[in-house]
């Protein structure tokens, strides 16, 4: 689980850090440059967390139930609830990105690609023998 420094930042410092993320992403010339930037800045865990949050928002907007989202993505109800609350409170950024992403076919293709990726990941995991506990 990622953690942040115990040293507290002011609201202004947090806003400046957030703006620097936007600036760096904005000045990426293309998708490849942006991918390279994210690869340099984010750990695998952070990419997974961010990707799951995006997928949660997509599935909530599509009308999927918490149960279906939890089962599909392997996330907790509290994570789903957190994203749901952000969408209710504002959600302009997520909705704008989803709108620009495009039609329902694109969203379905994204979900299918995500499902395939998860299945491939699970298949690639080493097989673990089940050893029953002694009574």
Short mmCIF file of N, CA and C in Angstrom, two decimals:
data_model
loop_
_atom_site.label_atom_id
_atom_site.label_comp_id
_atom_site.label_asym_id
_atom_site.label_seq_id
_atom_site.Cartn_x
_atom_site.Cartn_y
_atom_site.Cartn_z
N UNK A 1 0.85 -1.18 0.00
CA UNK A 1 0.00 0.00 0.00
C UNK A 1 0.89 1.24 0.00
N UNK A 2 0.70 2.13 -0.96
CA UNK A 2 1.49 3.36 -0.99
C UNK A 2 1.22 4.21 0.24
N UNK A 3 2.19 4.96 0.62
CA UNK A 3 2.01 5.86 1.76
C UNK A 3 2.66 7.20 1.43
N UNK A 4 2.26 8.21 2.17
CA UNK A 4 2.86 9.52 1.97
C UNK A 4 3.63 9.90 3.21
N UNK A 5 4.45 10.89 3.07
CA UNK A 5 5.30 11.34 4.16
C UNK A 5 4.47 11.76 5.36
N UNK A 6 5.04 11.59 6.52
CA UNK A 6 4.35 12.01 7.74
C UNK A 6 4.32 13.53 7.88
N UNK A 7 5.13 14.22 7.07
CA UNK A 7 5.17 15.68 7.13
C UNK A 7 3.98 16.25 6.36
N UNK A 8 3.18 17.03 7.03
CA UNK A 8 1.94 17.56 6.45
C UNK A 8 2.25 18.69 5.47
N UNK A 9 1.47 18.73 4.40
CA UNK A 9 1.57 19.79 3.42
C UNK A 9 0.39 20.74 3.58
N UNK A 10 0.63 21.99 3.24
CA UNK A 10 -0.46 22.96 3.28
C UNK A 10 -1.38 22.72 2.09
N UNK A 11 -2.56 23.29 2.14
CA UNK A 11 -3.51 23.17 1.04
C UNK A 11 -2.90 23.72 -0.24
N UNK A 12 -2.18 24.83 -0.11
CA UNK A 12 -1.53 25.46 -1.27
C UNK A 12 -0.48 24.52 -1.88
N UNK A 13 0.31 23.86 -1.04
CA UNK A 13 1.31 22.93 -1.54
C UNK A 13 0.66 21.73 -2.25
N UNK A 14 -0.42 21.24 -1.68
CA UNK A 14 -1.14 20.13 -2.31
C UNK A 14 -1.68 20.56 -3.67
N UNK A 15 -2.24 21.77 -3.74
CA UNK A 15 -2.76 22.28 -5.01
C UNK A 15 -1.64 22.43 -6.04
N UNK A 16 -0.47 22.90 -5.60
CA UNK A 16 0.67 23.05 -6.51
C UNK A 16 1.14 21.69 -7.03
N UNK A 17 1.17 20.70 -6.16
CA UNK A 17 1.55 19.35 -6.59
C UNK A 17 0.55 18.80 -7.59
N UNK A 18 -0.73 18.99 -7.31
CA UNK A 18 -1.78 18.53 -8.23
C UNK A 18 -1.64 19.21 -9.59
N UNK A 19 -1.36 20.50 -9.56
CA UNK A 19 -1.21 21.25 -10.81
C UNK A 19 0.00 20.76 -11.60
N UNK A 20 1.07 20.40 -10.91
CA UNK A 20 2.26 19.91 -11.62
C UNK A 20 1.97 18.60 -12.34
N UNK A 21 1.12 17.75 -11.76
CA UNK A 21 0.73 16.51 -12.43
C UNK A 21 -0.01 16.84 -13.72
N UNK A 22 -0.96 17.76 -13.63
CA UNK A 22 -1.74 18.16 -14.80
C UNK A 22 -0.83 18.77 -15.86
N UNK A 23 0.08 19.65 -15.43
CA UNK A 23 0.99 20.30 -16.38
C UNK A 23 1.86 19.28 -17.12
N UNK A 24 2.45 18.36 -16.37
CA UNK A 24 3.30 17.35 -17.00
C UNK A 24 2.51 16.50 -17.98
N UNK A 25 1.32 16.10 -17.60
CA UNK A 25 0.48 15.28 -18.49
C UNK A 25 0.07 16.08 -19.72
N UNK A 26 -0.28 17.34 -19.52
CA UNK A 26 -0.74 18.19 -20.61
C UNK A 26 0.35 18.38 -21.67
N UNK A 27 1.59 18.49 -21.22
CA UNK A 27 2.67 18.76 -22.16
C UNK A 27 3.25 17.50 -22.81
N UNK A 28 2.67 16.36 -22.52
CA UNK A 28 3.04 15.15 -23.25
C UNK A 28 2.49 15.31 -24.66
N UNK A 29 3.32 15.03 -25.67
CA UNK A 29 2.92 15.29 -27.05
C UNK A 29 1.90 14.28 -27.58
N UNK A 30 1.97 13.07 -27.07
CA UNK A 30 1.07 12.03 -27.59
C UNK A 30 0.88 10.94 -26.53
N UNK A 31 0.12 9.94 -26.92
CA UNK A 31 -0.20 8.84 -26.00
C UNK A 31 1.06 8.12 -25.52
N UNK A 32 2.02 7.92 -26.42
CA UNK A 32 3.26 7.23 -26.06
C UNK A 32 4.04 8.02 -25.02
N UNK A 33 4.14 9.33 -25.23
CA UNK A 33 4.84 10.18 -24.25
C UNK A 33 4.16 10.12 -22.89
N UNK A 34 2.84 10.15 -22.90
CA UNK A 34 2.09 10.10 -21.64
C UNK A 34 2.31 8.75 -20.95
N UNK A 35 2.32 7.69 -21.74
CA UNK A 35 2.58 6.35 -21.19
C UNK A 35 3.97 6.29 -20.55
N UNK A 36 4.96 6.84 -21.23
CA UNK A 36 6.32 6.87 -20.68
C UNK A 36 6.37 7.67 -19.38
N UNK A 37 5.67 8.80 -19.36
CA UNK A 37 5.62 9.62 -18.15
C UNK A 37 5.02 8.84 -16.98
N UNK A 38 3.87 8.20 -17.22
CA UNK A 38 3.23 7.41 -16.16
C UNK A 38 4.12 6.25 -15.72
N UNK A 39 4.81 5.62 -16.67
CA UNK A 39 5.71 4.52 -16.31
C UNK A 39 6.84 5.00 -15.41
N UNK A 40 7.32 6.22 -15.67
CA UNK A 40 8.40 6.78 -14.85
C UNK A 40 7.92 7.21 -13.47
N UNK A 41 6.68 7.67 -13.38
CA UNK A 41 6.19 8.25 -12.14
C UNK A 41 5.44 7.29 -11.23
N UNK A 42 4.74 6.33 -11.80
CA UNK A 42 3.84 5.50 -11.01
C UNK A 42 4.37 4.07 -10.86
N UNK A 43 4.20 3.53 -9.67
CA UNK A 43 4.52 2.12 -9.46
C UNK A 43 3.40 1.28 -10.07
N UNK A 44 3.65 -0.01 -10.19
CA UNK A 44 2.62 -0.91 -10.71
C UNK A 44 1.37 -0.82 -9.83
N UNK A 45 1.57 -0.80 -8.52
CA UNK A 45 0.44 -0.72 -7.58
C UNK A 45 -0.36 0.56 -7.79
N UNK A 46 0.33 1.68 -7.97
CA UNK A 46 -0.37 2.95 -8.19
C UNK A 46 -1.16 2.94 -9.50
N UNK A 47 -0.59 2.32 -10.54
CA UNK A 47 -1.30 2.21 -11.82
C UNK A 47 -2.55 1.35 -11.66
N UNK A 48 -2.42 0.25 -10.93
CA UNK A 48 -3.58 -0.61 -10.69
C UNK A 48 -4.65 0.14 -9.93
N UNK A 49 -4.25 0.86 -8.88
CA UNK A 49 -5.22 1.61 -8.08
C UNK A 49 -5.93 2.66 -8.93
N UNK A 50 -5.18 3.38 -9.73
CA UNK A 50 -5.77 4.42 -10.58
C UNK A 50 -6.69 3.80 -11.64
N UNK A 51 -6.22 2.72 -12.26
CA UNK A 51 -7.04 2.04 -13.27
C UNK A 51 -8.34 1.52 -12.70
N UNK A 52 -8.27 0.93 -11.50
CA UNK A 52 -9.49 0.42 -10.88
C UNK A 52 -10.45 1.55 -10.54
N UNK A 53 -9.94 2.68 -10.10
CA UNK A 53 -10.82 3.81 -9.79
C UNK A 53 -11.54 4.29 -11.04
N UNK A 54 -10.81 4.35 -12.14
CA UNK A 54 -11.44 4.75 -13.41
C UNK A 54 -12.51 3.74 -13.80
N UNK A 55 -12.19 2.46 -13.70
CA UNK A 55 -13.15 1.41 -14.06
C UNK A 55 -14.37 1.45 -13.14
N UNK A 56 -14.16 1.73 -11.85
CA UNK A 56 -15.29 1.85 -10.92
C UNK A 56 -16.23 2.96 -11.39
N UNK A 57 -15.66 4.11 -11.74
CA UNK A 57 -16.48 5.24 -12.20
C UNK A 57 -17.26 4.86 -13.45
N UNK A 58 -16.61 4.20 -14.39
CA UNK A 58 -17.28 3.78 -15.63
C UNK A 58 -18.44 2.85 -15.31
N UNK A 59 -18.20 1.88 -14.44
CA UNK A 59 -19.24 0.90 -14.11
C UNK A 59 -20.38 1.52 -13.32
N UNK A 60 -20.07 2.46 -12.43
CA UNK A 60 -21.12 3.16 -11.68
C UNK A 60 -22.00 3.95 -12.66
N UNK A 61 -21.36 4.68 -13.55
CA UNK A 61 -22.11 5.48 -14.52
C UNK A 61 -22.95 4.60 -15.43
N UNK A 62 -22.47 3.39 -15.67
CA UNK A 62 -23.22 2.46 -16.51
C UNK A 62 -24.39 1.85 -15.76
N UNK A 63 -24.37 1.97 -14.43
CA UNK A 63 -25.48 1.46 -13.63
C UNK A 63 -25.24 0.11 -13.00
N UNK A 64 -23.99 -0.37 -13.01
CA UNK A 64 -23.69 -1.67 -12.40
C UNK A 64 -23.84 -1.59 -10.89
N UNK A 65 -24.20 -2.70 -10.28
CA UNK A 65 -24.37 -2.77 -8.82
C UNK A 65 -23.01 -2.86 -8.13
N UNK A 66 -23.00 -2.51 -6.84
CA UNK A 66 -21.78 -2.65 -6.05
C UNK A 66 -21.30 -4.10 -6.10
N UNK A 67 -22.24 -5.04 -6.00
CA UNK A 67 -21.88 -6.46 -6.01
C UNK A 67 -21.14 -6.81 -7.30
N UNK A 68 -21.67 -6.37 -8.45
CA UNK A 68 -21.03 -6.68 -9.74
C UNK A 68 -19.67 -6.01 -9.86
N UNK A 69 -19.58 -4.76 -9.41
CA UNK A 69 -18.30 -4.04 -9.48
C UNK A 69 -17.27 -4.72 -8.58
N UNK A 70 -17.69 -5.05 -7.37
CA UNK A 70 -16.79 -5.71 -6.42
C UNK A 70 -16.27 -7.03 -6.99
N UNK A 71 -17.17 -7.81 -7.56
CA UNK A 71 -16.79 -9.12 -8.12
C UNK A 71 -15.87 -8.95 -9.34
N UNK A 72 -16.19 -8.00 -10.18
CA UNK A 72 -15.43 -7.83 -11.42
C UNK A 72 -14.03 -7.27 -11.16
N UNK A 73 -13.93 -6.31 -10.24
CA UNK A 73 -12.66 -5.61 -10.05
C UNK A 73 -11.88 -6.04 -8.81
N UNK A 74 -12.52 -6.78 -7.92
CA UNK A 74 -11.84 -7.18 -6.70
C UNK A 74 -11.56 -6.00 -5.79
N UNK A 75 -12.54 -5.11 -5.65
CA UNK A 75 -12.41 -3.94 -4.78
C UNK A 75 -13.43 -4.02 -3.65
N UNK A 76 -13.23 -3.21 -2.64
CA UNK A 76 -14.14 -3.22 -1.50
C UNK A 76 -15.30 -2.25 -1.72
N UNK A 77 -16.35 -2.46 -0.94
CA UNK A 77 -17.50 -1.55 -1.00
C UNK A 77 -17.08 -0.12 -0.65
N UNK A 78 -16.14 0.03 0.28
CA UNK A 78 -15.72 1.38 0.68
C UNK A 78 -15.03 2.10 -0.48
N UNK A 79 -14.27 1.38 -1.29
CA UNK A 79 -13.63 1.99 -2.45
C UNK A 79 -14.68 2.41 -3.47
N UNK A 80 -15.63 1.53 -3.72
CA UNK A 80 -16.72 1.85 -4.66
C UNK A 80 -17.50 3.05 -4.15
N UNK A 81 -17.81 3.04 -2.87
CA UNK A 81 -18.57 4.13 -2.26
C UNK A 81 -17.82 5.46 -2.37
N UNK A 82 -16.51 5.41 -2.17
CA UNK A 82 -15.70 6.62 -2.26
C UNK A 82 -15.79 7.24 -3.65
N UNK A 83 -15.66 6.41 -4.67
CA UNK A 83 -15.76 6.91 -6.05
C UNK A 83 -17.18 7.38 -6.35
N UNK A 84 -18.16 6.64 -5.87
CA UNK A 84 -19.56 7.02 -6.07
C UNK A 84 -19.84 8.39 -5.44
N UNK A 85 -19.33 8.61 -4.24
CA UNK A 85 -19.53 9.90 -3.57
C UNK A 85 -18.86 11.02 -4.34
N UNK A 86 -17.68 10.76 -4.90
CA UNK A 86 -17.00 11.79 -5.69
C UNK A 86 -17.80 12.13 -6.94
N UNK A 87 -18.38 11.11 -7.55
CA UNK A 87 -19.23 11.36 -8.72
C UNK A 87 -20.46 12.17 -8.35
N UNK A 88 -21.04 11.88 -7.19
CA UNK A 88 -22.23 12.62 -6.74
C UNK A 88 -21.88 14.05 -6.36
N UNK A 89 -20.75 14.23 -5.69
CA UNK A 89 -20.35 15.56 -5.22
C UNK A 89 -19.98 16.48 -6.37
N UNK A 90 -19.33 15.95 -7.38
CA UNK A 90 -18.95 16.76 -8.53
C UNK A 90 -18.79 15.84 -9.74
N UNK A 91 -17.68 15.16 -9.83
CA UNK A 91 -17.49 14.18 -10.90
C UNK A 91 -17.35 14.76 -12.29
N UNK A 92 -17.18 16.08 -12.41
CA UNK A 92 -17.10 16.69 -13.74
C UNK A 92 -15.94 16.13 -14.56
N UNK A 93 -14.79 15.97 -13.90
CA UNK A 93 -13.61 15.48 -14.61
C UNK A 93 -13.79 14.07 -15.13
N UNK A 94 -14.32 13.20 -14.28
CA UNK A 94 -14.55 11.82 -14.70
C UNK A 94 -15.59 11.74 -15.81
N UNK A 95 -16.67 12.49 -15.65
CA UNK A 95 -17.74 12.45 -16.66
C UNK A 95 -17.26 13.03 -18.00
N UNK A 96 -16.48 14.10 -17.93
CA UNK A 96 -15.95 14.69 -19.16
C UNK A 96 -15.02 13.70 -19.86
N UNK A 97 -14.16 13.03 -19.10
CA UNK A 97 -13.26 12.04 -19.70
C UNK A 97 -14.05 10.89 -20.32
N UNK A 98 -15.09 10.44 -19.61
CA UNK A 98 -15.91 9.35 -20.15
C UNK A 98 -16.64 9.79 -21.41
N UNK A 99 -17.12 11.03 -21.41
CA UNK A 99 -17.82 11.56 -22.59
C UNK A 99 -16.87 11.64 -23.78
N UNK A 100 -15.68 12.14 -23.52
CA UNK A 100 -14.69 12.25 -24.60
C UNK A 100 -14.19 10.89 -25.04
N UNK A 101 -14.16 9.96 -24.10
CA UNK A 101 -13.73 8.61 -24.46
C UNK A 101 -14.64 8.05 -25.52
N UNK A 102 -15.91 8.41 -25.42
CA UNK A 102 -16.77 8.08 -26.53
C UNK A 102 -17.97 7.25 -26.22
N UNK A 103 -18.39 6.62 -27.27
CA UNK A 103 -19.64 5.87 -27.28
C UNK A 103 -19.59 4.66 -26.36
N UNK A 104 -20.75 4.08 -26.16
CA UNK A 104 -20.89 2.88 -25.33
C UNK A 104 -20.04 1.73 -25.86
N UNK A 105 -19.86 1.65 -27.19
CA UNK A 105 -19.05 0.58 -27.77
C UNK A 105 -17.61 0.68 -27.27
N UNK A 106 -17.10 1.90 -27.15
CA UNK A 106 -15.73 2.09 -26.65
C UNK A 106 -15.63 1.65 -25.19
N UNK A 107 -16.65 1.98 -24.41
CA UNK A 107 -16.65 1.58 -23.00
C UNK A 107 -16.73 0.07 -22.88
N UNK A 108 -17.59 -0.55 -23.69
CA UNK A 108 -17.68 -2.02 -23.67
C UNK A 108 -16.36 -2.65 -24.09
N UNK A 109 -15.70 -2.08 -25.09
CA UNK A 109 -14.40 -2.60 -25.53
C UNK A 109 -13.37 -2.46 -24.41
N UNK A 110 -13.41 -1.33 -23.70
CA UNK A 110 -12.50 -1.12 -22.58
C UNK A 110 -12.74 -2.16 -21.49
N UNK A 111 -14.01 -2.42 -21.18
CA UNK A 111 -14.34 -3.41 -20.15
C UNK A 111 -13.91 -4.81 -20.57
N UNK A 112 -14.11 -5.15 -21.84
CA UNK A 112 -13.69 -6.47 -22.33
C UNK A 112 -12.17 -6.61 -22.26
N UNK A 113 -11.46 -5.56 -22.63
CA UNK A 113 -9.99 -5.58 -22.57
C UNK A 113 -9.54 -5.75 -21.12
N UNK A 114 -10.19 -5.04 -20.21
CA UNK A 114 -9.86 -5.15 -18.79
C UNK A 114 -10.09 -6.58 -18.31
N UNK A 115 -11.23 -7.16 -18.67
CA UNK A 115 -11.55 -8.53 -18.26
C UNK A 115 -10.51 -9.52 -18.79
N UNK A 116 -10.10 -9.35 -20.06
CA UNK A 116 -9.08 -10.24 -20.63
C UNK A 116 -7.76 -10.10 -19.89
N UNK A 117 -7.39 -8.87 -19.56
CA UNK A 117 -6.14 -8.62 -18.85
C UNK A 117 -6.15 -9.29 -17.49
N UNK A 118 -7.26 -9.18 -16.77
CA UNK A 118 -7.37 -9.81 -15.46
C UNK A 118 -7.28 -11.33 -15.60
N UNK A 119 -7.98 -11.90 -16.57
CA UNK A 119 -7.95 -13.35 -16.76
C UNK A 119 -6.54 -13.83 -17.10
N UNK A 120 -5.83 -13.09 -17.95
CA UNK A 120 -4.45 -13.46 -18.29
C UNK A 120 -3.56 -13.38 -17.07
N UNK A 121 -3.75 -12.38 -16.25
CA UNK A 121 -2.96 -12.23 -15.03
C UNK A 121 -3.19 -13.41 -14.10
N UNK A 122 -4.45 -13.77 -13.90
CA UNK A 122 -4.78 -14.89 -13.02
C UNK A 122 -4.19 -16.19 -13.56
N UNK A 123 -4.29 -16.40 -14.88
CA UNK A 123 -3.73 -17.62 -15.48
C UNK A 123 -2.22 -17.68 -15.34
N UNK A 124 -1.56 -16.52 -15.32
CA UNK A 124 -0.10 -16.50 -15.23
C UNK A 124 0.42 -16.73 -13.82
N UNK A 125 -0.47 -16.67 -12.84
CA UNK A 125 -0.05 -16.86 -11.45
C UNK A 125 0.34 -18.31 -11.24
N UNK A 126 1.36 -18.55 -10.40
CA UNK A 126 1.76 -19.93 -10.14
C UNK A 126 0.66 -20.70 -9.43
N UNK A 127 0.57 -21.96 -9.76
CA UNK A 127 -0.41 -22.83 -9.11
C UNK A 127 0.07 -23.13 -7.70
N UNK A 128 -0.82 -23.02 -6.75
CA UNK A 128 -0.49 -23.29 -5.36
C UNK A 128 -1.29 -24.50 -4.92
N UNK A 129 -0.57 -25.46 -4.41
CA UNK A 129 -1.24 -26.68 -3.95
C UNK A 129 -2.02 -26.39 -2.68
N UNK A 130 -3.19 -26.96 -2.59
CA UNK A 130 -4.01 -26.80 -1.40
C UNK A 130 -3.61 -27.86 -0.39
N UNK A 131 -3.19 -27.40 0.77
CA UNK A 131 -2.82 -28.32 1.84
C UNK A 131 -3.76 -28.07 3.00
N UNK A 132 -4.62 -29.04 3.30
CA UNK A 132 -5.58 -28.82 4.40
C UNK A 132 -4.85 -28.71 5.73
N UNK A 133 -5.41 -27.87 6.60
CA UNK A 133 -4.83 -27.72 7.94
C UNK A 133 -5.13 -28.95 8.76
N UNK A 134 -4.18 -29.26 9.64
CA UNK A 134 -4.39 -30.39 10.54
C UNK A 134 -5.35 -29.98 11.63
N UNK A 135 -6.21 -30.91 12.01
CA UNK A 135 -7.20 -30.62 13.05
C UNK A 135 -6.65 -30.95 14.40
#
